[in-house]
PDB file of C-alpha atoms in Angstrom:
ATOM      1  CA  UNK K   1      84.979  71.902  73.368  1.00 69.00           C
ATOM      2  CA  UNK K   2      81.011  71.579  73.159  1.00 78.00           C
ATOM      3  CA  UNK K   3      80.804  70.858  77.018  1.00 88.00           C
ATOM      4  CA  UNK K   4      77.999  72.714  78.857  1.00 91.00           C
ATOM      5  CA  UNK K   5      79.258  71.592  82.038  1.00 93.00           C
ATOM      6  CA  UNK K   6      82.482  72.646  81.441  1.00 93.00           C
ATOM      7  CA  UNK K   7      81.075  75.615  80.903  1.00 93.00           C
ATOM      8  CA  UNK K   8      79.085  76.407  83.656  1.00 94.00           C
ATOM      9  CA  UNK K   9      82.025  75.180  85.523  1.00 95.00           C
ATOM     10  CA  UNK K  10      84.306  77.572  83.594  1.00 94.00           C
ATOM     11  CA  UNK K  11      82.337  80.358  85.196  1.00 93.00           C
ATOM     12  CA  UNK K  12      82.796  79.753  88.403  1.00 96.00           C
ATOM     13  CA  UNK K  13      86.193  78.333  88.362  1.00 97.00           C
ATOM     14  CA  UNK K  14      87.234  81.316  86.644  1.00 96.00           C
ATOM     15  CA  UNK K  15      86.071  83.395  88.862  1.00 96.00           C
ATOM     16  CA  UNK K  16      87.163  82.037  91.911  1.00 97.00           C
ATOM     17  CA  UNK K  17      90.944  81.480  90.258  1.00 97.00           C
ATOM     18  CA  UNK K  18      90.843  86.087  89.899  1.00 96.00           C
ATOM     19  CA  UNK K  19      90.122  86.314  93.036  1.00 97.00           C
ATOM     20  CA  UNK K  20      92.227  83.849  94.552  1.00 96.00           C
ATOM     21  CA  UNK K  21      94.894  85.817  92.004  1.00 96.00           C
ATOM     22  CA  UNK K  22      94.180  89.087  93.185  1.00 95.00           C
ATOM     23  CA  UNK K  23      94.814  87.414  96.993  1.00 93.00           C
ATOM     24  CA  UNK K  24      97.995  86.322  96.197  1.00 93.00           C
ATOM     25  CA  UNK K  25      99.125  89.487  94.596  1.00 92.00           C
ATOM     26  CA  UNK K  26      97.893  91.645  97.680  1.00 89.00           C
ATOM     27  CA  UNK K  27      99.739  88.900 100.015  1.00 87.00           C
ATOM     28  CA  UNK K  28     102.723  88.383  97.412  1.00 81.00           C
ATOM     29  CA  UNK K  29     105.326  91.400  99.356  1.00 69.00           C
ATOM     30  CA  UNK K  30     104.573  89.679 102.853  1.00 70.00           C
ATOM     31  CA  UNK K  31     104.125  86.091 102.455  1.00 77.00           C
ATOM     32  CA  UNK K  32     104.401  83.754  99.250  1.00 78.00           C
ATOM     33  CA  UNK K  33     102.972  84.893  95.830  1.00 80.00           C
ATOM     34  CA  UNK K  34     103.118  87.960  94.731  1.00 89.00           C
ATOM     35  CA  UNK K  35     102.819  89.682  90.889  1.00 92.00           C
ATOM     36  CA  UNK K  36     104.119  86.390  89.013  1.00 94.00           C
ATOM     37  CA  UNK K  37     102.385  83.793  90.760  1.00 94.00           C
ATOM     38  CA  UNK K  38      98.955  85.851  90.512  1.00 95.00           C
ATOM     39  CA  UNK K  39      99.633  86.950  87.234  1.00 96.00           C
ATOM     40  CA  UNK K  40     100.286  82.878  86.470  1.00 96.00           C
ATOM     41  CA  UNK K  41      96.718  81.982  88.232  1.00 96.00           C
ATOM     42  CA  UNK K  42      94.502  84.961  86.370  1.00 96.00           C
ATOM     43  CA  UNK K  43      96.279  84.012  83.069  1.00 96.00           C
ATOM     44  CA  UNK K  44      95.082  79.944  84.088  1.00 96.00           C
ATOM     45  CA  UNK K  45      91.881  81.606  84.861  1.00 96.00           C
ATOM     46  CA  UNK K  46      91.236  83.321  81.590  1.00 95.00           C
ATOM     47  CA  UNK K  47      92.806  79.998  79.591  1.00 95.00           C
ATOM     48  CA  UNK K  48      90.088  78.126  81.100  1.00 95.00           C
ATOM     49  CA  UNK K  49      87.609  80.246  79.776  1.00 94.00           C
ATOM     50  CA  UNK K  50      89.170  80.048  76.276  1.00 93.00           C
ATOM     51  CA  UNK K  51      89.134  75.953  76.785  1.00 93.00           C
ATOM     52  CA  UNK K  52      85.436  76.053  77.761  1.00 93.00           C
ATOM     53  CA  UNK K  53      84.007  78.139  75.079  1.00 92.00           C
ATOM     54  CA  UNK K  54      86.297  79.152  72.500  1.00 90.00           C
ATOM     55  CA  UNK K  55      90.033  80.244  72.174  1.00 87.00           C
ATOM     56  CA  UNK K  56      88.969  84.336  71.686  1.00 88.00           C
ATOM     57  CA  UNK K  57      86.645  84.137  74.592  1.00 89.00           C
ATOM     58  CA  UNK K  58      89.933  83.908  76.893  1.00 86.00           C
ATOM     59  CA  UNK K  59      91.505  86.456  74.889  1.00 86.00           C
ATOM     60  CA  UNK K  60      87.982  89.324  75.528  1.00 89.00           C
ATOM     61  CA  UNK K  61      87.720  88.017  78.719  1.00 90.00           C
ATOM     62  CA  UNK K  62      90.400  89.961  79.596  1.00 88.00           C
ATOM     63  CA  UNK K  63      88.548  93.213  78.469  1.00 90.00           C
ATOM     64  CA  UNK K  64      92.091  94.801  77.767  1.00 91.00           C
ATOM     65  CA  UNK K  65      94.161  93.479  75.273  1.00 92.00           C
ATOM     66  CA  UNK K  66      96.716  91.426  76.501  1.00 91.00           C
ATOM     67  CA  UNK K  67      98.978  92.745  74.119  1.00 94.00           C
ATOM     68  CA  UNK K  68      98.036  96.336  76.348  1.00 96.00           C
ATOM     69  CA  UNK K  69      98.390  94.515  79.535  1.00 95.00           C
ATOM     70  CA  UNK K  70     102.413  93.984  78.849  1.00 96.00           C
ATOM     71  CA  UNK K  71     103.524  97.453  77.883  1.00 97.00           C
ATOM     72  CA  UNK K  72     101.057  98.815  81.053  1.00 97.00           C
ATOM     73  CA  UNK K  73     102.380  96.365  83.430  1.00 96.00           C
ATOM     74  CA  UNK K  74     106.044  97.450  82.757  1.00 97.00           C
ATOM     75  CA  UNK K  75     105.184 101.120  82.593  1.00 97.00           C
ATOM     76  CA  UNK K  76     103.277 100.284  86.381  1.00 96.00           C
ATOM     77  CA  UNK K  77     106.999  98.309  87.138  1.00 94.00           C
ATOM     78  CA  UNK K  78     109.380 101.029  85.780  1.00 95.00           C
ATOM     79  CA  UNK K  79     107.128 103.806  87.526  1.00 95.00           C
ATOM     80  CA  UNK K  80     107.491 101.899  90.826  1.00 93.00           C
ATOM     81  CA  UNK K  81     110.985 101.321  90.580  1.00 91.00           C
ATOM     82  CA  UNK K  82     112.190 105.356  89.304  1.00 93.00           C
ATOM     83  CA  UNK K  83     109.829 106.214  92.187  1.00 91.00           C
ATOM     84  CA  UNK K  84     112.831 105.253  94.918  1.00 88.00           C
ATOM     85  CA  UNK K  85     115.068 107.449  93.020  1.00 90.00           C
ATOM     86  CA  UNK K  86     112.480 110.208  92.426  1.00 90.00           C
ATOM     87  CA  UNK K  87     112.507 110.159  96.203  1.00 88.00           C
ATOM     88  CA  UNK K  88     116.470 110.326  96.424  1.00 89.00           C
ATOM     89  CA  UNK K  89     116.577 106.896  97.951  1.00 90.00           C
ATOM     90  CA  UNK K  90     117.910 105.161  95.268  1.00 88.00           C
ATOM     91  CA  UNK K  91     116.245 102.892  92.022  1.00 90.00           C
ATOM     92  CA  UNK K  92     113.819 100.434  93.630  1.00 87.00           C
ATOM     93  CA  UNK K  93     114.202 101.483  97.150  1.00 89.00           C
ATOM     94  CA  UNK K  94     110.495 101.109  98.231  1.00 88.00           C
ATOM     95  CA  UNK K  95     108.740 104.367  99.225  1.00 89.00           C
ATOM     96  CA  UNK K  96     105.077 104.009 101.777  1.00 90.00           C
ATOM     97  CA  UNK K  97     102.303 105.907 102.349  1.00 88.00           C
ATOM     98  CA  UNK K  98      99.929 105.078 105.397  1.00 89.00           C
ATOM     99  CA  UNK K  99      95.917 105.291 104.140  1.00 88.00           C
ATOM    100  CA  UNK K 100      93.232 104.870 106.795  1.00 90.00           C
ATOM    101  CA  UNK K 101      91.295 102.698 105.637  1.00 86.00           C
ATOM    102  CA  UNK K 102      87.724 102.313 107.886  1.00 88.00           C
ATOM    103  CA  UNK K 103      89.482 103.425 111.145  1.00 88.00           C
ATOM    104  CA  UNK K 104      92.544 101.121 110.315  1.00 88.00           C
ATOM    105  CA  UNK K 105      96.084 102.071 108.898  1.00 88.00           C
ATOM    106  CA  UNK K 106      97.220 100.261 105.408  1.00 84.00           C
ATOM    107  CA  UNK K 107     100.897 100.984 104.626  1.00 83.00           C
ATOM    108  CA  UNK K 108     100.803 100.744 100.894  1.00 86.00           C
ATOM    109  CA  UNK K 109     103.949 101.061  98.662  1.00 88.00           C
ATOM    110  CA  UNK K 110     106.082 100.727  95.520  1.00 91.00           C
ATOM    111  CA  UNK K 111     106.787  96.700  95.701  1.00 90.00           C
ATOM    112  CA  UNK K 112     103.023  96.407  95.875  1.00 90.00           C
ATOM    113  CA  UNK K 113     102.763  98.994  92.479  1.00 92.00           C
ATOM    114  CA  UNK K 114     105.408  96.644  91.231  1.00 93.00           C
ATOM    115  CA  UNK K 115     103.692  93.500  92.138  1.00 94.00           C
ATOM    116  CA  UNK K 116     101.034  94.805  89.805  1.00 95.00           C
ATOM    117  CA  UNK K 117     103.057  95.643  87.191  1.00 96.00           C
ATOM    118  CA  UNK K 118     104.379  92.431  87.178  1.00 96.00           C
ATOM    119  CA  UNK K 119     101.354  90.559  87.536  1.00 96.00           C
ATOM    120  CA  UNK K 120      99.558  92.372  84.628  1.00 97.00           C
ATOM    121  CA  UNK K 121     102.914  91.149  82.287  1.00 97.00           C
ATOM    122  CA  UNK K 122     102.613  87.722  83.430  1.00 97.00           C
ATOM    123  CA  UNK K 123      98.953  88.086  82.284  1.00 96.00           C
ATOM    124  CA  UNK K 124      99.522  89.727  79.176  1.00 96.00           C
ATOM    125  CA  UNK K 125     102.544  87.632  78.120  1.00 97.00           C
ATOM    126  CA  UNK K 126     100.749  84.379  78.895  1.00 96.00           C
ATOM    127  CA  UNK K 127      97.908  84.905  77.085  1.00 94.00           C
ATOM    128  CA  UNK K 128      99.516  86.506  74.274  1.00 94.00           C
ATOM    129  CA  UNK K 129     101.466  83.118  73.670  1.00 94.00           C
ATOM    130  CA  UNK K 130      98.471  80.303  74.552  1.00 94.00           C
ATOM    131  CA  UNK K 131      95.524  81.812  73.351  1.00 90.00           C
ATOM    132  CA  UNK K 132      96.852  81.554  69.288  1.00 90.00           C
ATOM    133  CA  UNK K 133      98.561  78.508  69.740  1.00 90.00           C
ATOM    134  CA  UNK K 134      94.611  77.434  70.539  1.00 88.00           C
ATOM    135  CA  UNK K 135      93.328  78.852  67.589  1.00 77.00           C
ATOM    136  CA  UNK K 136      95.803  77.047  65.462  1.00 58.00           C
ATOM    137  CA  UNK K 137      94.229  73.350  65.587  1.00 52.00           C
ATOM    138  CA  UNK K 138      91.074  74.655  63.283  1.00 47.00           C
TER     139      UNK K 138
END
């Protein structure tokens, strides 16, 4: 599409769709989102910028492969899950750690590692499957 509009808009929609990604996966283990439905915005995110300029523009946008981002984001998933029973709680039994972070405590912890995991399949898988059925047309 030969839109320079849609272009400039690309930009900033783009952007703004990561970030509200990255938002819901830190929310997703509290409230709604979580790995899938941030994983489902970024991927929208970096489709955009495939529509707007051209279908490999999605795909480098990505700066990692997305055929990387799959076999990561389940290594990141399995990690988090054998992590439980590395502990001797059991597989997927979330473990924590408490980090100050600027005089405040963050509990951080394996459903957030496998939020991540998640999210960077979703990612990977999506884009692996729209961005050449886009290139197909020409």
């Amino acid at each position: 599409m030969n839109s320079s509009i849609l272009r400039t808009m690309a930009r900033l929609l783009a952007s703004l769709l990561l970030m509200a990604s990255l938002y819901l996966l830190w929310r997703g283990h509290n409230a709604p989102g979580g790995g899938f439905a941030g994983g489902i915005m970024a991927a929208a995110a970096f489709v955009l910028v495939a529509v707007a300029f051209e279908p490999m523009a999605g795909w480098r946008a990505t700066r990692v492969s997305p055929l990387v981002l799959i076999p990561l984001g389940l290594a990141i998933a399995l990690a988090s899950a054998f992590a439980g029973a590395a502990a001797g709680d059991g597989f997927m039994a979330g473990q924590w750690i408490s980090v100050d972070v600027g005089g405040e405590e963050v509990k951080l912890g394996t459903p957030l590692l496998f939020d991540v995991g998640v999210y960077l399949v979703v990612i990977g898988v999506a884009l692996a499957v729209i961005i050449p059925l886009m290139g197909e047309e020409e």
